[in-house]
């Protein structure tokens, strides 16, 4: 697996220290939150034999890469908070970044986003959402 993750506003080490996210886990996963946050940015890291991770500090709007992805987890804040990340152009950009039969998935269930995804050429399904959210969207590039 080759995983690329984008973050426009990374937390500082002081903020991470205060957050103390590690304390919420009883068992340590292969890649703990601490290890994850300590990994350098902009440099692909081999986490295990089958898992490479690239963390990038960049806005999605400015991101470009000579790769295509099988899956996009579009985990942006909701459109009420960041409408600029839910535009037709952002969904089109996702489409360009995904391989044929690739999957875009998000907690978002907004009708206008669903319609834009369909217009762009995704096959969109409404799935049961996580706890507290009735629905979420899955879009497959057909
Ligand atoms: C809902 S959070 C998800 C974070 C991460 N997936 C997680 O589970 O911890 C949305 C994240 O998007 C980041 N963000 C905000 N604007 C962005 C942008 N234009 N491009 C990329 N990331 C952005 C925020 O700083 C925030 O960390």
PDB file of N, CA, C and O in Angstrom, residues 42-109:
ATOM      1  N   UNK A  42       6.949  15.195   3.740  1.00  0.00           N
ATOM      2  CA  UNK A  42       7.467  15.287   2.361  1.00  0.00           C
ATOM      3  C   UNK A  42       8.454  14.182   2.008  1.00  0.00           C
ATOM      4  O   UNK A  42       9.232  14.334   1.080  1.00  0.00           O
ATOM      5  N   UNK A  43       8.470  13.090   2.773  1.00  0.00           N
ATOM      6  CA  UNK A  43       9.445  12.035   2.515  1.00  0.00           C
ATOM      7  C   UNK A  43       8.752  10.693   2.686  1.00  0.00           C
ATOM      8  O   UNK A  43       8.255  10.395   3.785  1.00  0.00           O
ATOM      9  N   UNK A  44       8.703   9.889   1.653  1.00  0.00           N
ATOM     10  CA  UNK A  44       8.026   8.596   1.763  1.00  0.00           C
ATOM     11  C   UNK A  44       8.764   7.712   2.766  1.00  0.00           C
ATOM     12  O   UNK A  44       9.978   7.577   2.720  1.00  0.00           O
ATOM     13  N   UNK A  45       7.975   7.141   3.683  1.00  0.00           N
ATOM     14  CA  UNK A  45       8.540   6.291   4.739  1.00  0.00           C
ATOM     15  C   UNK A  45       8.037   4.872   4.586  1.00  0.00           C
ATOM     16  O   UNK A  45       6.833   4.682   4.355  1.00  0.00           O
ATOM     17  N   UNK A  46       8.940   3.908   4.750  1.00  0.00           N
ATOM     18  CA  UNK A  46       8.506   2.513   4.694  1.00  0.00           C
ATOM     19  C   UNK A  46       8.148   2.087   6.116  1.00  0.00           C
ATOM     20  O   UNK A  46       9.009   1.907   6.957  1.00  0.00           O
ATOM     21  N   UNK A  47       6.838   1.973   6.360  1.00  0.00           N
ATOM     22  CA  UNK A  47       6.360   1.674   7.710  1.00  0.00           C
ATOM     23  C   UNK A  47       6.470   0.174   7.976  1.00  0.00           C
ATOM     24  O   UNK A  47       6.809  -0.270   9.067  1.00  0.00           O
ATOM     25  N   UNK A  48       6.152  -0.619   6.978  1.00  0.00           N
ATOM     26  CA  UNK A  48       6.343  -2.064   7.053  1.00  0.00           C
ATOM     27  C   UNK A  48       6.598  -2.530   5.626  1.00  0.00           C
ATOM     28  O   UNK A  48       6.595  -1.713   4.691  1.00  0.00           O
ATOM     29  N   UNK A  49       6.758  -3.848   5.480  1.00  0.00           N
ATOM     30  CA  UNK A  49       7.116  -4.371   4.161  1.00  0.00           C
ATOM     31  C   UNK A  49       6.106  -3.962   3.081  1.00  0.00           C
ATOM     32  O   UNK A  49       6.465  -3.735   1.936  1.00  0.00           O
ATOM     33  N   UNK A  50       4.838  -3.867   3.474  1.00  0.00           N
ATOM     34  CA  UNK A  50       3.792  -3.607   2.483  1.00  0.00           C
ATOM     35  C   UNK A  50       3.106  -2.259   2.645  1.00  0.00           C
ATOM     36  O   UNK A  50       2.019  -2.061   2.124  1.00  0.00           O
ATOM     37  N   UNK A  51       3.712  -1.358   3.392  1.00  0.00           N
ATOM     38  CA  UNK A  51       3.020  -0.096   3.657  1.00  0.00           C
ATOM     39  C   UNK A  51       3.977   1.089   3.617  1.00  0.00           C
ATOM     40  O   UNK A  51       4.881   1.205   4.457  1.00  0.00           O
ATOM     41  N   UNK A  52       3.776   1.927   2.612  1.00  0.00           N
ATOM     42  CA  UNK A  52       4.592   3.147   2.509  1.00  0.00           C
ATOM     43  C   UNK A  52       3.697   4.348   2.737  1.00  0.00           C
ATOM     44  O   UNK A  52       2.560   4.378   2.254  1.00  0.00           O
ATOM     45  N   UNK A  53       4.221   5.328   3.441  1.00  0.00           N
ATOM     46  CA  UNK A  53       3.426   6.486   3.825  1.00  0.00           C
ATOM     47  C   UNK A  53       4.145   7.774   3.452  1.00  0.00           C
ATOM     48  O   UNK A  53       5.322   7.948   3.772  1.00  0.00           O
ATOM     49  N   UNK A  54       3.423   8.658   2.779  1.00  0.00           N
ATOM     50  CA  UNK A  54       3.956   9.988   2.461  1.00  0.00           C
ATOM     51  C   UNK A  54       3.034  11.031   3.083  1.00  0.00           C
ATOM     52  O   UNK A  54       1.850  11.100   2.738  1.00  0.00           O
ATOM     53  N   UNK A  55       3.565  11.814   4.026  1.00  0.00           N
ATOM     54  CA  UNK A  55       2.794  12.895   4.638  1.00  0.00           C
ATOM     55  C   UNK A  55       3.191  14.208   3.953  1.00  0.00           C
ATOM     56  O   UNK A  55       4.385  14.508   3.862  1.00  0.00           O
ATOM     57  N   UNK A  56       2.206  14.977   3.537  1.00  0.00           N
ATOM     58  CA  UNK A  56       2.522  16.237   2.862  1.00  0.00           C
ATOM     59  C   UNK A  56       1.798  17.401   3.531  1.00  0.00           C
ATOM     60  O   UNK A  56       0.614  17.306   3.831  1.00  0.00           O
ATOM     61  N   UNK A  57       2.541  18.490   3.755  1.00  0.00           N
ATOM     62  CA  UNK A  57       1.906  19.717   4.239  1.00  0.00           C
ATOM     63  C   UNK A  57       1.540  20.544   3.019  1.00  0.00           C
ATOM     64  O   UNK A  57       2.414  21.147   2.375  1.00  0.00           O
ATOM     65  N   UNK A  58       0.288  20.519   2.683  1.00  0.00           N
ATOM     66  CA  UNK A  58      -0.162  21.249   1.496  1.00  0.00           C
ATOM     67  C   UNK A  58      -1.684  21.335   1.526  1.00  0.00           C
ATOM     68  O   UNK A  58      -2.352  20.461   2.101  1.00  0.00           O
ATOM     69  N   UNK A  59      -2.206  22.377   0.907  1.00  0.00           N
ATOM     70  CA  UNK A  59      -3.664  22.448   0.743  1.00  0.00           C
ATOM     71  C   UNK A  59      -4.058  21.514  -0.393  1.00  0.00           C
ATOM     72  O   UNK A  59      -3.341  21.454  -1.411  1.00  0.00           O
ATOM     73  N   UNK A  60      -5.180  20.875  -0.248  1.00  0.00           N
ATOM     74  CA  UNK A  60      -5.664  19.996  -1.318  1.00  0.00           C
ATOM     75  C   UNK A  60      -5.755  20.768  -2.635  1.00  0.00           C
ATOM     76  O   UNK A  60      -5.405  20.257  -3.699  1.00  0.00           O
ATOM     77  N   UNK A  61      -6.186  22.012  -2.552  1.00  0.00           N
ATOM     78  CA  UNK A  61      -6.351  22.836  -3.758  1.00  0.00           C
ATOM     79  C   UNK A  61      -5.027  23.003  -4.504  1.00  0.00           C
ATOM     80  O   UNK A  61      -5.011  23.172  -5.721  1.00  0.00           O
ATOM     81  N   UNK A  62      -3.901  22.966  -3.769  1.00  0.00           N
ATOM     82  CA  UNK A  62      -2.585  23.203  -4.387  1.00  0.00           C
ATOM     83  C   UNK A  62      -1.858  21.897  -4.717  1.00  0.00           C
ATOM     84  O   UNK A  62      -0.772  21.914  -5.286  1.00  0.00           O
ATOM     85  N   UNK A  63      -2.433  20.791  -4.313  1.00  0.00           N
ATOM     86  CA  UNK A  63      -1.762  19.489  -4.450  1.00  0.00           C
ATOM     87  C   UNK A  63      -1.773  19.031  -5.909  1.00  0.00           C
ATOM     88  O   UNK A  63      -2.796  19.093  -6.583  1.00  0.00           O
ATOM     89  N   UNK A  64      -0.597  18.592  -6.366  1.00  0.00           N
ATOM     90  CA  UNK A  64      -0.579  17.896  -7.661  1.00  0.00           C
ATOM     91  C   UNK A  64       0.500  16.829  -7.576  1.00  0.00           C
ATOM     92  O   UNK A  64       1.492  16.984  -6.857  1.00  0.00           O
ATOM     93  N   UNK A  65       0.291  15.742  -8.286  1.00  0.00           N
ATOM     94  CA  UNK A  65       1.235  14.616  -8.203  1.00  0.00           C
ATOM     95  C   UNK A  65       1.093  13.783  -9.465  1.00  0.00           C
ATOM     96  O   UNK A  65       0.024  13.760 -10.085  1.00  0.00           O
ATOM     97  N   UNK A  66       2.173  13.136  -9.821  1.00  0.00           N
ATOM     98  CA  UNK A  66       2.159  12.311 -11.021  1.00  0.00           C
ATOM     99  C   UNK A  66       1.752  10.879 -10.691  1.00  0.00           C
ATOM    100  O   UNK A  66       2.450   9.944 -11.053  1.00  0.00           O
ATOM    101  N   UNK A  67       0.703  10.732  -9.944  1.00  0.00           N
ATOM    102  CA  UNK A  67       0.243   9.416  -9.512  1.00  0.00           C
ATOM    103  C   UNK A  67      -1.268   9.401  -9.615  1.00  0.00           C
ATOM    104  O   UNK A  67      -1.900  10.453  -9.592  1.00  0.00           O
ATOM    105  N   UNK A  68      -1.828   8.185  -9.662  1.00  0.00           N
ATOM    106  CA  UNK A  68      -3.268   8.102  -9.431  1.00  0.00           C
ATOM    107  C   UNK A  68      -3.500   7.101  -8.297  1.00  0.00           C
ATOM    108  O   UNK A  68      -2.661   6.244  -8.027  1.00  0.00           O
ATOM    109  N   UNK A  69      -4.639   7.246  -7.664  1.00  0.00           N
ATOM    110  CA  UNK A  69      -4.926   6.487  -6.439  1.00  0.00           C
ATOM    111  C   UNK A  69      -6.120   5.556  -6.641  1.00  0.00           C
ATOM    112  O   UNK A  69      -7.021   5.844  -7.427  1.00  0.00           O
ATOM    113  N   UNK A  70      -6.107   4.449  -5.919  1.00  0.00           N
ATOM    114  CA  UNK A  70      -7.248   3.518  -5.956  1.00  0.00           C
ATOM    115  C   UNK A  70      -8.349   3.983  -5.009  1.00  0.00           C
ATOM    116  O   UNK A  70      -9.520   3.680  -5.226  1.00  0.00           O
ATOM    117  N   UNK A  71      -7.946   4.662  -3.946  1.00  0.00           N
ATOM    118  CA  UNK A  71      -8.939   5.108  -2.945  1.00  0.00           C
ATOM    119  C   UNK A  71      -8.589   6.528  -2.487  1.00  0.00           C
ATOM    120  O   UNK A  71      -7.419   6.830  -2.267  1.00  0.00           O
ATOM    121  N   UNK A  72      -9.598   7.357  -2.360  1.00  0.00           N
ATOM    122  CA  UNK A  72      -9.428   8.659  -1.690  1.00  0.00           C
ATOM    123  C   UNK A  72     -10.366   8.708  -0.494  1.00  0.00           C
ATOM    124  O   UNK A  72     -11.576   8.548  -0.640  1.00  0.00           O
ATOM    125  N   UNK A  73      -9.786   8.907   0.685  1.00  0.00           N
ATOM    126  CA  UNK A  73     -10.588   9.176   1.889  1.00  0.00           C
ATOM    127  C   UNK A  73     -10.668  10.687   1.989  1.00  0.00           C
ATOM    128  O   UNK A  73      -9.693  11.341   2.367  1.00  0.00           O
ATOM    129  N   UNK A  74     -11.804  11.241   1.626  1.00  0.00           N
ATOM    130  CA  UNK A  74     -11.944  12.702   1.599  1.00  0.00           C
ATOM    131  C   UNK A  74     -12.469  13.168   2.958  1.00  0.00           C
ATOM    132  O   UNK A  74     -13.669  13.333   3.157  1.00  0.00           O
ATOM    133  N   UNK A  75     -11.523  13.375   3.876  1.00  0.00           N
ATOM    134  CA  UNK A  75     -11.889  13.636   5.272  1.00  0.00           C
ATOM    135  C   UNK A  75     -11.723  15.118   5.605  1.00  0.00           C
ATOM    136  O   UNK A  75     -11.064  15.476   6.571  1.00  0.00           O
ATOM    137  N   UNK A  76     -12.312  15.954   4.771  1.00  0.00           N
ATOM    138  CA  UNK A  76     -12.256  17.403   5.034  1.00  0.00           C
ATOM    139  C   UNK A  76     -13.344  17.779   6.040  1.00  0.00           C
ATOM    140  O   UNK A  76     -14.321  17.044   6.205  1.00  0.00           O
ATOM    141  N   UNK A  77     -13.161  18.926   6.712  1.00  0.00           N
ATOM    142  CA  UNK A  77     -14.252  19.439   7.539  1.00  0.00           C
ATOM    143  C   UNK A  77     -15.456  19.718   6.633  1.00  0.00           C
ATOM    144  O   UNK A  77     -15.303  19.907   5.429  1.00  0.00           O
ATOM    145  N   UNK A  78     -16.646  19.733   7.230  1.00  0.00           N
ATOM    146  CA  UNK A  78     -17.874  19.849   6.447  1.00  0.00           C
ATOM    147  C   UNK A  78     -17.976  21.149   5.653  1.00  0.00           C
ATOM    148  O   UNK A  78     -17.236  22.111   5.905  1.00  0.00           O
ATOM    149  N   UNK A  79     -18.928  21.169   4.742  1.00  0.00           N
ATOM    150  CA  UNK A  79     -19.047  22.316   3.836  1.00  0.00           C
ATOM    151  C   UNK A  79     -19.501  23.572   4.578  1.00  0.00           C
ATOM    152  O   UNK A  79     -19.245  24.685   4.133  1.00  0.00           O
ATOM    153  N   UNK A  80     -20.151  23.400   5.754  1.00  0.00           N
ATOM    154  CA  UNK A  80     -20.532  24.587   6.538  1.00  0.00           C
ATOM    155  C   UNK A  80     -19.265  25.310   7.018  1.00  0.00           C
ATOM    156  O   UNK A  80     -19.230  26.517   7.151  1.00  0.00           O
ATOM    157  N   UNK A  81     -18.202  24.527   7.293  1.00  0.00           N
ATOM    158  CA  UNK A  81     -16.962  25.103   7.811  1.00  0.00           C
ATOM    159  C   UNK A  81     -15.990  25.468   6.687  1.00  0.00           C
ATOM    160  O   UNK A  81     -15.323  26.502   6.750  1.00  0.00           O
ATOM    161  N   UNK A  82     -15.889  24.604   5.686  1.00  0.00           N
ATOM    162  CA  UNK A  82     -14.932  24.841   4.604  1.00  0.00           C
ATOM    163  C   UNK A  82     -15.580  24.589   3.240  1.00  0.00           C
ATOM    164  O   UNK A  82     -15.233  23.609   2.558  1.00  0.00           O
ATOM    165  N   UNK A  83     -16.472  25.478   2.823  1.00  0.00           N
ATOM    166  CA  UNK A  83     -17.159  25.261   1.546  1.00  0.00           C
ATOM    167  C   UNK A  83     -16.210  25.158   0.364  1.00  0.00           C
ATOM    168  O   UNK A  83     -16.512  24.486  -0.623  1.00  0.00           O
ATOM    169  N   UNK A  84     -15.027  25.781   0.489  1.00  0.00           N
ATOM    170  CA  UNK A  84     -14.082  25.777  -0.643  1.00  0.00           C
ATOM    171  C   UNK A  84     -13.569  24.376  -0.975  1.00  0.00           C
ATOM    172  O   UNK A  84     -13.031  24.141  -2.052  1.00  0.00           O
ATOM    173  N   UNK A  85     -13.735  23.417  -0.024  1.00  0.00           N
ATOM    174  CA  UNK A  85     -13.243  22.045  -0.280  1.00  0.00           C
ATOM    175  C   UNK A  85     -14.335  21.131  -0.836  1.00  0.00           C
ATOM    176  O   UNK A  85     -14.103  19.945  -1.055  1.00  0.00           O
ATOM    177  N   UNK A  86     -15.534  21.706  -1.058  1.00  0.00           N
ATOM    178  CA  UNK A  86     -16.655  20.878  -1.518  1.00  0.00           C
ATOM    179  C   UNK A  86     -17.233  21.371  -2.845  1.00  0.00           C
ATOM    180  O   UNK A  86     -18.378  21.114  -3.170  1.00  0.00           O
ATOM    181  N   UNK A  87     -16.398  22.072  -3.586  1.00  0.00           N
ATOM    182  CA  UNK A  87     -16.856  22.631  -4.863  1.00  0.00           C
ATOM    183  C   UNK A  87     -16.798  21.559  -5.956  1.00  0.00           C
ATOM    184  O   UNK A  87     -16.131  20.518  -5.812  1.00  0.00           O
ATOM    185  N   UNK A  88     -17.481  21.873  -7.044  1.00  0.00           N
ATOM    186  CA  UNK A  88     -17.423  21.008  -8.236  1.00  0.00           C
ATOM    187  C   UNK A  88     -15.951  20.790  -8.632  1.00  0.00           C
ATOM    188  O   UNK A  88     -15.536  19.663  -8.937  1.00  0.00           O
ATOM    189  N   UNK A  89     -15.161  21.861  -8.606  1.00  0.00           N
ATOM    190  CA  UNK A  89     -13.761  21.742  -9.039  1.00  0.00           C
ATOM    191  C   UNK A  89     -12.949  20.801  -8.154  1.00  0.00           C
ATOM    192  O   UNK A  89     -12.102  20.060  -8.653  1.00  0.00           O
ATOM    193  N   UNK A  90     -13.223  20.809  -6.846  1.00  0.00           N
ATOM    194  CA  UNK A  90     -12.502  19.878  -5.952  1.00  0.00           C
ATOM    195  C   UNK A  90     -12.907  18.434  -6.244  1.00  0.00           C
ATOM    196  O   UNK A  90     -12.072  17.534  -6.242  1.00  0.00           O
ATOM    197  N   UNK A  91     -14.206  18.236  -6.520  1.00  0.00           N
ATOM    198  CA  UNK A  91     -14.663  16.866  -6.821  1.00  0.00           C
ATOM    199  C   UNK A  91     -14.086  16.405  -8.159  1.00  0.00           C
ATOM    200  O   UNK A  91     -13.718  15.243  -8.325  1.00  0.00           O
ATOM    201  N   UNK A  92     -13.972  17.334  -9.084  1.00  0.00           N
ATOM    202  CA  UNK A  92     -13.381  17.034 -10.398  1.00  0.00           C
ATOM    203  C   UNK A  92     -11.907  16.661 -10.220  1.00  0.00           C
ATOM    204  O   UNK A  92     -11.390  15.727 -10.849  1.00  0.00           O
ATOM    205  N   UNK A  93     -11.248  17.387  -9.328  1.00  0.00           N
ATOM    206  CA  UNK A  93      -9.837  17.100  -9.052  1.00  0.00           C
ATOM    207  C   UNK A  93      -9.690  15.690  -8.473  1.00  0.00           C
ATOM    208  O   UNK A  93      -8.778  14.950  -8.832  1.00  0.00           O
ATOM    209  N   UNK A  94     -10.607  15.328  -7.577  1.00  0.00           N
ATOM    210  CA  UNK A  94     -10.594  13.958  -7.023  1.00  0.00           C
ATOM    211  C   UNK A  94     -10.744  12.942  -8.143  1.00  0.00           C
ATOM    212  O   UNK A  94     -10.043  11.931  -8.179  1.00  0.00           O
ATOM    213  N   UNK A  95     -11.660  13.232  -9.053  1.00  0.00           N
ATOM    214  CA  UNK A  95     -11.890  12.316 -10.169  1.00  0.00           C
ATOM    215  C   UNK A  95     -10.606  12.130 -10.984  1.00  0.00           C
ATOM    216  O   UNK A  95     -10.248  11.018 -11.368  1.00  0.00           O
ATOM    217  N   UNK A  96      -9.890  13.223 -11.207  1.00  0.00           N
ATOM    218  CA  UNK A  96      -8.647  13.141 -11.979  1.00  0.00           C
ATOM    219  C   UNK A  96      -7.559  12.366 -11.241  1.00  0.00           C
ATOM    220  O   UNK A  96      -6.661  11.811 -11.859  1.00  0.00           O
ATOM    221  N   UNK A  97      -7.665  12.341  -9.907  1.00  0.00           N
ATOM    222  CA  UNK A  97      -6.629  11.661  -9.099  1.00  0.00           C
ATOM    223  C   UNK A  97      -6.926  10.179  -8.890  1.00  0.00           C
ATOM    224  O   UNK A  97      -6.118   9.453  -8.303  1.00  0.00           O
ATOM    225  N   UNK A  98      -8.106   9.735  -9.338  1.00  0.00           N
ATOM    226  CA  UNK A  98      -8.513   8.346  -9.061  1.00  0.00           C
ATOM    227  C   UNK A  98      -8.417   7.484 -10.314  1.00  0.00           C
ATOM    228  O   UNK A  98      -8.751   7.913 -11.416  1.00  0.00           O
ATOM    229  N   UNK A  99      -7.975   6.247 -10.111  1.00  0.00           N
ATOM    230  CA  UNK A  99      -7.886   5.269 -11.206  1.00  0.00           C
ATOM    231  C   UNK A  99      -9.297   4.782 -11.568  1.00  0.00           C
ATOM    232  O   UNK A  99     -10.207   4.848 -10.731  1.00  0.00           O
ATOM    233  N   UNK A 100      -9.488   4.286 -12.797  1.00  0.00           N
ATOM    234  CA  UNK A 100     -10.778   3.682 -13.149  1.00  0.00           C
ATOM    235  C   UNK A 100     -11.150   2.601 -12.125  1.00  0.00           C
ATOM    236  O   UNK A 100     -10.282   1.836 -11.696  1.00  0.00           O
ATOM    237  N   UNK A 101     -12.389   2.581 -11.722  1.00  0.00           N
ATOM    238  CA  UNK A 101     -12.918   1.691 -10.674  1.00  0.00           C
ATOM    239  C   UNK A 101     -12.429   2.066  -9.264  1.00  0.00           C
ATOM    240  O   UNK A 101     -12.700   1.345  -8.306  1.00  0.00           O
ATOM    241  N   UNK A 102     -11.701   3.157  -9.170  1.00  0.00           N
ATOM    242  CA  UNK A 102     -11.239   3.618  -7.863  1.00  0.00           C
ATOM    243  C   UNK A 102     -12.397   4.183  -7.052  1.00  0.00           C
ATOM    244  O   UNK A 102     -13.463   4.516  -7.593  1.00  0.00           O
ATOM    245  N   UNK A 103     -12.169   4.310  -5.763  1.00  0.00           N
ATOM    246  CA  UNK A 103     -13.250   4.675  -4.844  1.00  0.00           C
ATOM    247  C   UNK A 103     -12.923   5.976  -4.103  1.00  0.00           C
ATOM    248  O   UNK A 103     -11.814   6.139  -3.590  1.00  0.00           O
ATOM    249  N   UNK A 104     -13.898   6.871  -4.078  1.00  0.00           N
ATOM    250  CA  UNK A 104     -13.835   8.094  -3.262  1.00  0.00           C
ATOM    251  C   UNK A 104     -14.831   7.890  -2.136  1.00  0.00           C
ATOM    252  O   UNK A 104     -15.975   7.475  -2.380  1.00  0.00           O
ATOM    253  N   UNK A 105     -14.425   8.145  -0.907  1.00  0.00           N
ATOM    254  CA  UNK A 105     -15.369   7.953   0.194  1.00  0.00           C
ATOM    255  C   UNK A 105     -15.251   9.106   1.181  1.00  0.00           C
ATOM    256  O   UNK A 105     -14.162   9.660   1.375  1.00  0.00           O
ATOM    257  N   UNK A 106     -16.407   9.495   1.752  1.00  0.00           N
ATOM    258  CA  UNK A 106     -16.417  10.642   2.656  1.00  0.00           C
ATOM    259  C   UNK A 106     -17.587  10.530   3.628  1.00  0.00           C
ATOM    260  O   UNK A 106     -18.613   9.925   3.317  1.00  0.00           O
ATOM    261  N   UNK A 107     -17.437  11.149   4.797  1.00  0.00           N
ATOM    262  CA  UNK A 107     -18.559  11.220   5.742  1.00  0.00           C
ATOM    263  C   UNK A 107     -19.642  12.165   5.242  1.00  0.00           C
ATOM    264  O   UNK A 107     -20.759  12.165   5.743  1.00  0.00           O
ATOM    265  N   UNK A 108     -19.301  12.976   4.267  1.00  0.00           N
ATOM    266  CA  UNK A 108     -20.258  13.948   3.730  1.00  0.00           C
ATOM    267  C   UNK A 108     -21.434  13.230   3.060  1.00  0.00           C
ATOM    268  O   UNK A 108     -21.252  12.194   2.421  1.00  0.00           O
ATOM    269  N   UNK A 109     -22.631  13.791   3.215  1.00  0.00           N
ATOM    270  CA  UNK A 109     -23.796  13.199   2.529  1.00  0.00           C
ATOM    271  C   UNK A 109     -24.594  14.304   1.835  1.00  0.00           C
ATOM    272  O   UNK A 109     -25.742  14.113   1.490  1.00  0.00           O
TER     273      UNK A 109
END
